[in-house]
XYZ file of C-alpha atoms in Angstrom:
444
model
C 193.513 167.610 79.199
C 193.472 168.043 75.457
C 193.118 165.666 72.593
C 196.582 166.726 71.424
C 197.983 164.371 74.096
C 196.905 161.360 72.006
C 200.033 159.687 70.613
C 199.298 156.014 70.248
C 202.101 153.688 69.216
C 201.422 152.246 65.785
C 201.858 148.704 64.549
C 201.577 146.714 67.765
C 203.001 143.244 67.207
C 201.517 140.541 69.436
C 203.231 137.132 69.501
C 200.016 135.209 70.033
C 198.243 136.835 67.127
C 201.205 136.418 64.791
C 201.735 132.765 65.730
C 198.081 132.026 65.058
C 198.138 133.785 61.701
C 201.142 131.734 60.589
C 199.085 128.544 60.872
C 196.092 129.748 58.866
C 195.020 128.808 55.365
C 192.333 130.524 53.265
C 190.168 127.426 53.569
C 190.463 127.404 57.359
C 189.544 131.080 57.620
C 186.482 130.712 55.409
C 185.332 127.563 57.186
C 185.519 129.091 60.680
C 183.805 132.326 59.674
C 181.007 130.427 57.950
C 180.571 128.251 61.041
C 180.128 131.233 63.341
C 178.019 133.339 60.977
C 175.664 130.541 59.968
C 175.608 128.085 62.874
C 176.332 130.125 66.007
C 175.155 133.694 65.331
C 171.897 133.171 63.450
C 168.986 135.586 63.373
C 170.340 138.077 65.898
C 173.352 138.888 63.736
C 171.283 139.153 60.574
C 168.752 141.416 62.292
C 171.458 143.763 63.528
C 173.182 143.813 60.127
C 169.960 144.656 58.294
C 168.753 147.181 60.884
C 171.774 149.490 61.244
C 171.229 152.662 59.171
C 174.716 154.060 59.944
C 173.218 157.117 61.652
C 176.288 157.511 63.857
C 174.338 158.150 67.068
C 176.385 155.436 68.764
C 179.656 157.309 68.171
C 179.676 159.715 71.103
C 179.008 156.833 73.501
C 182.400 155.300 72.683
C 185.398 156.488 74.703
C 187.748 155.238 71.971
C 186.023 157.435 69.395
C 185.852 160.511 71.638
C 189.411 160.152 72.948
C 191.019 159.476 69.556
C 190.138 162.692 67.762
C 186.700 161.387 66.794
C 188.162 158.976 64.262
C 185.161 157.465 62.385
C 186.949 154.096 62.198
C 186.678 153.910 65.997
C 182.951 154.582 66.183
C 180.970 151.469 67.162
C 179.380 151.287 63.705
C 182.799 151.810 62.117
C 184.267 148.902 64.074
C 181.432 146.639 62.970
C 181.886 147.698 59.365
C 185.651 146.997 59.522
C 185.256 143.512 60.961
C 182.181 141.341 60.853
C 180.608 143.527 58.181
C 183.390 142.607 55.751
C 183.252 138.954 56.818
C 179.548 138.833 55.984
C 179.973 140.722 52.725
C 182.769 138.429 51.506
C 181.233 135.262 52.976
C 184.403 134.468 54.895
C 186.819 134.843 51.971
C 189.202 137.244 53.723
C 192.973 137.363 54.070
C 195.327 136.786 57.004
C 196.025 140.520 57.107
C 192.325 141.156 57.468
C 192.089 138.678 60.379
C 195.023 140.444 62.065
C 193.204 143.770 61.780
C 189.907 142.260 62.948
C 191.623 140.789 66.031
C 193.192 144.145 66.849
C 189.808 145.862 66.626
C 187.856 143.256 68.583
C 190.378 142.734 71.378
C 191.845 146.220 71.809
C 189.469 148.824 70.358
C 186.205 147.663 71.916
C 185.984 146.564 75.538
C 182.389 145.347 75.281
C 181.146 148.042 77.694
C 177.812 148.186 75.806
C 177.277 151.895 76.402
C 176.647 152.378 72.683
C 173.567 150.142 72.964
C 171.891 152.917 74.968
C 172.437 155.422 72.172
C 171.434 153.253 69.217
C 167.796 153.996 68.257
C 167.399 150.299 67.415
C 169.273 148.900 70.420
C 171.938 147.194 68.322
C 174.395 145.486 70.647
C 177.826 146.183 69.200
C 179.415 144.421 72.170
C 177.723 141.231 71.033
C 178.977 141.732 67.474
C 182.544 142.252 68.680
C 182.144 139.109 70.802
C 181.377 137.220 67.594
C 184.581 138.552 66.049
C 186.510 137.382 69.112
C 184.804 134.006 68.828
C 186.039 133.699 65.233
C 189.544 134.764 66.259
C 189.595 132.192 69.065
C 188.530 129.384 66.739
C 191.257 130.488 64.333
C 193.824 130.524 67.159
C 194.462 134.252 66.714
C 194.308 135.597 70.287
C 196.630 138.065 72.088
C 199.284 136.076 73.920
C 198.678 137.424 77.430
C 194.923 136.923 77.192
C 195.383 133.370 75.932
C 197.741 132.672 78.826
C 195.027 133.528 81.355
C 192.567 131.388 79.393
C 195.047 128.497 79.469
C 195.330 128.918 83.248
C 191.567 128.633 83.588
C 191.647 125.493 81.427
C 194.213 123.875 83.731
C 193.353 125.209 87.206
C 189.901 126.825 86.847
C 191.460 130.131 87.872
C 193.177 132.799 85.817
C 196.414 133.134 87.842
C 197.973 129.626 87.674
C 197.206 129.081 91.376
C 197.192 125.423 92.376
C 194.941 123.944 95.043
C 197.472 124.065 97.872
C 198.335 127.708 97.218
C 194.678 128.717 97.350
C 193.946 126.979 100.662
C 197.257 128.169 102.135
C 196.282 131.750 101.269
C 192.994 131.372 103.149
C 194.800 129.958 106.195
C 197.373 132.753 105.956
C 194.705 135.456 105.902
C 192.815 133.790 108.749
C 195.999 133.763 110.817
C 196.627 137.428 110.030
C 193.047 138.340 110.984
C 193.351 136.519 114.311
C 195.889 139.114 115.436
C 192.986 141.559 115.333
C 190.045 139.267 116.113
C 191.298 136.112 117.947
C 188.175 134.009 117.317
C 187.731 134.801 113.631
C 187.612 131.978 111.076
C 187.608 131.753 107.311
C 185.333 128.706 107.005
C 186.404 126.380 104.172
C 183.952 123.875 102.650
C 181.384 124.398 105.400
C 178.254 122.636 104.179
C 174.836 124.247 104.569
C 176.114 127.815 105.001
C 173.941 130.776 104.086
C 176.659 132.326 101.915
C 179.182 130.927 99.431
C 181.768 133.697 99.007
C 183.771 133.648 95.778
C 186.504 135.943 94.501
C 188.620 136.361 91.379
C 192.105 134.949 90.842
C 194.071 138.166 91.439
C 192.789 138.447 95.034
C 194.843 135.574 96.509
C 197.696 136.421 94.131
C 198.027 140.190 94.560
C 195.346 141.533 96.916
C 195.012 138.979 99.686
C 194.118 141.765 102.115
C 190.703 141.904 100.450
C 190.003 138.369 101.697
C 191.159 139.441 105.170
C 188.863 142.465 105.075
C 185.915 140.422 103.808
C 186.407 137.954 106.675
C 186.305 140.826 109.158
C 183.124 142.197 107.555
C 181.431 138.773 107.618
C 182.476 138.339 111.256
C 181.195 141.776 112.256
C 177.856 141.051 110.575
C 177.569 137.609 112.175
C 177.231 135.998 108.735
C 177.053 132.252 108.203
C 179.494 131.892 105.291
C 182.076 129.700 103.658
C 184.619 129.627 100.842
C 185.296 126.578 98.664
C 188.559 124.731 99.123
C 188.530 123.217 95.644
C 188.251 124.542 92.045
C 185.254 126.785 91.594
C 186.482 129.482 93.991
C 187.557 131.812 91.127
C 184.442 133.398 89.653
C 186.309 135.300 86.922
C 186.281 134.212 83.304
C 188.766 135.429 80.729
C 187.602 132.674 78.388
C 184.380 134.678 78.047
C 186.477 137.481 76.584
C 188.902 135.406 74.519
C 186.020 133.748 72.643
C 186.461 130.287 74.167
C 182.795 129.674 74.962
C 183.308 126.003 75.725
C 185.866 126.730 78.452
C 183.716 129.590 79.739
C 180.949 127.051 80.274
C 183.289 124.687 82.133
C 184.391 127.538 84.409
C 180.838 128.491 85.255
C 179.825 124.891 85.795
C 182.734 124.453 88.246
C 181.629 127.587 90.104
C 177.976 126.600 90.383
C 178.790 122.972 91.228
C 181.156 124.040 94.025
C 178.318 126.072 95.555
C 175.752 123.307 95.017
C 178.047 120.718 96.593
C 178.160 122.785 99.781
C 174.351 123.232 99.748
C 174.586 126.999 100.302
C 171.644 129.362 100.034
C 173.294 131.985 97.829
C 176.539 133.087 96.210
C 178.046 136.449 97.182
C 180.669 137.611 94.732
C 183.539 139.964 95.512
C 183.962 143.376 93.922
C 184.462 142.361 90.298
C 182.387 143.428 87.326
C 183.231 140.996 84.543
C 182.973 137.981 86.863
C 179.468 139.059 87.785
C 178.628 139.387 84.069
C 179.979 135.917 83.479
C 178.037 134.281 86.310
C 174.844 136.347 86.138
C 174.367 136.979 82.434
C 176.643 135.133 80.008
C 178.082 131.908 81.405
C 174.812 130.801 82.996
C 172.988 131.258 79.670
C 175.686 129.295 77.822
C 174.929 126.455 80.255
C 171.216 126.755 79.510
C 170.152 128.601 82.668
C 168.021 131.701 82.068
C 169.046 132.791 85.549
C 171.849 131.366 87.724
C 170.871 128.011 89.284
C 171.795 129.399 92.714
C 170.926 133.010 93.695
C 173.899 135.308 93.045
C 174.476 138.825 94.354
C 177.351 141.235 93.850
C 179.349 142.632 96.776
C 177.805 146.084 96.286
C 174.343 144.664 96.888
C 175.559 142.605 99.844
C 177.406 145.504 101.459
C 174.424 147.798 100.838
C 172.258 145.432 102.868
C 174.779 145.212 105.718
C 175.471 148.948 105.975
C 172.134 150.522 105.068
C 170.145 148.082 107.216
C 172.406 148.479 110.224
C 173.798 144.922 110.259
C 177.267 146.325 110.862
C 177.983 149.482 112.844
C 179.744 152.431 111.249
C 181.808 154.224 113.894
C 182.779 157.274 111.860
C 182.270 158.088 108.210
C 185.234 158.130 105.816
C 186.506 161.702 105.890
C 188.278 162.161 102.540
C 185.962 163.300 99.716
C 185.337 160.436 97.323
C 183.971 160.006 93.834
C 182.291 156.862 92.583
C 183.166 155.038 89.364
C 180.280 153.009 87.923
C 181.615 149.692 86.515
C 179.858 148.849 83.247
C 178.975 145.298 84.198
C 177.149 146.133 87.420
C 175.793 149.558 86.390
C 174.516 149.019 82.853
C 174.560 145.271 83.317
C 172.687 145.019 86.626
C 171.471 148.517 87.564
C 173.324 148.649 90.884
C 174.300 152.307 90.485
C 171.705 153.657 92.965
C 172.590 151.103 95.627
C 176.255 151.962 95.100
C 175.455 155.620 95.738
C 173.377 154.894 98.822
C 176.241 152.789 100.123
C 178.798 155.501 99.355
C 176.738 158.161 101.153
C 176.248 155.840 104.149
C 180.009 155.322 104.424
C 181.527 158.652 103.375
C 181.133 162.266 104.504
C 181.441 163.729 100.996
C 180.515 162.120 97.675
C 181.420 164.018 94.508
C 179.632 162.889 91.362
C 181.503 162.389 88.118
C 179.658 163.513 85.006
C 178.272 161.593 83.184
C 177.446 158.896 85.720
C 175.306 155.855 86.473
C 174.528 153.914 83.255
C 176.057 156.731 81.188
C 179.394 156.670 82.984
C 182.628 156.446 81.001
C 184.246 153.027 81.017
C 187.682 152.335 82.539
C 188.794 150.782 79.215
C 190.282 147.823 81.073
C 187.301 145.502 81.279
C 186.205 143.387 78.375
C 189.580 141.694 78.542
C 191.581 144.612 77.125
C 193.795 144.889 80.207
C 194.441 141.145 79.905
C 195.971 141.682 76.453
C 199.007 142.762 78.450
C 201.921 145.168 78.065
C 201.937 145.361 74.230
C 198.555 147.084 74.374
C 198.932 149.182 77.536
C 199.778 152.522 75.912
C 197.030 152.098 73.343
C 194.520 151.231 76.068
C 195.373 154.189 78.293
C 195.728 156.786 75.560
C 192.436 155.705 74.014
C 190.679 156.792 77.190
C 191.829 160.373 77.732
C 188.155 161.253 78.178
C 188.121 159.226 81.416
C 191.209 161.053 82.630
C 189.414 164.354 82.017
C 186.431 163.080 83.992
C 188.705 162.226 86.917
C 190.428 165.611 86.728
C 187.014 167.306 86.826
C 186.002 165.313 89.919
C 189.318 166.176 91.542
C 188.738 169.881 90.813
C 185.454 169.560 92.756
C 187.344 168.202 95.751
C 187.403 164.422 95.262
C 190.572 162.781 96.574
C 189.623 159.107 96.413
C 187.975 157.047 93.666
C 185.834 154.103 94.756
C 185.728 151.477 92.013
C 183.926 148.239 92.993
C 185.591 146.180 90.258
C 189.077 144.710 89.833
C 189.431 145.500 86.138
C 188.276 149.052 86.784
C 190.955 149.337 89.470
C 193.615 148.217 87.020
C 192.409 150.499 84.260
C 191.893 153.562 86.460
C 195.234 153.036 88.185
C 196.999 153.140 84.807
C 195.051 156.261 83.778
C 195.797 158.019 87.069
C 199.519 157.320 86.722
C 199.758 158.048 82.986
C 197.962 161.395 83.123
C 199.210 162.441 86.570
C 195.735 162.663 88.103
C 197.065 161.916 91.623
C 193.978 160.331 93.168
C 193.754 157.312 95.444
C 191.800 154.180 94.488
C 189.783 152.043 96.884
C 187.219 149.247 96.915
C 184.070 149.508 99.028
C 185.557 146.730 101.155
C 188.542 148.978 101.962
C 186.235 151.761 103.147
C 183.906 149.497 105.147
C 186.810 147.811 106.909
C 188.260 151.224 107.812
C 185.094 152.783 109.261
C 183.212 149.845 110.809
C 183.226 148.616 114.380
C 185.695 145.694 114.334
C 184.894 142.302 115.847
C 186.894 141.469 118.957
């Protein structure tokens, strides 16, 4: 792996961004920027802007900066200076070309991983500042087409994959029927009131990875869990509106999720292996709705599986034999501190665990979360080639014997899969649920 491999295609043209720009006027641009800077951002933005001393200590935390020949424009401080810094300096009087550039930076050159916050001596949250830029772009209607399509789906169906109600319930029945070939008495309880657990997943699971629902049902059955899944909107816990800048729709998504759980009078929500969905439910969407903490207790799958495996609630017949390495998703590692539980779980399930370096809260992001992977094919090469440092990390783990990467997050799976294929790393990807299902004693 060398930095000479970096050959990013220039001048990406996105139909959504260009269509939005065509509708803009100078007055509209100024009005929207002033609204966000003065009415939505407030003191936090001003404090960050006045505190940054441009020391550059944030730079080495950014995989874009490190992978792209240490280009100063791609440092976290550089990205702030190129976008919201100019907006503040010019009080919103910027051109369409500037908005195009700001959208490109905010949506495709920062995936809101927040690693740079750890390295800033003042704790300036560049992810938050880039979120403000995305908010402005959303209000201007300048959003990458593929990302906006997923946001539209959540506006219509409360899920990101255009899945209607019948398709969702049919998928649950289908997976229950499949599971009954292995465990004849197994059920996937739908809308069961008063259950201990409300299990929610993200849209791509019924669409592309239905086996994860099958495996989760087998794990719940083996553990003797009292659980249910909702049969109506609210089952998809993901939230691309959070990343597009559509805060109003983000709030509606989270309200649908919480209300579905409240309607069934469950004791807690267990979320599948997704990072950004957890961020949306646990940290961002709940606060938009006015809840300091979620109105119903929420735990991520890593925490749930850790309890089942490490406390002996399911029986492990034989540990997973292939050496594995563990990828720390930003949203549950830096965002929730689940990195030690993830390691304890990995060691309980697998014979050999190879550590990537750096790891835990310092781990290198997949460069797919933050909505970048949802910007679609026009941005794929840029996304993958701007993360050669992650490919090197995977190669290093492979050289130490790792054959499988466990990534307990859907976006991380998508991002790492593209990196593995692009750079020829030749490693296998799995969720914790895949490993648990493979090594546990199955229900009969």
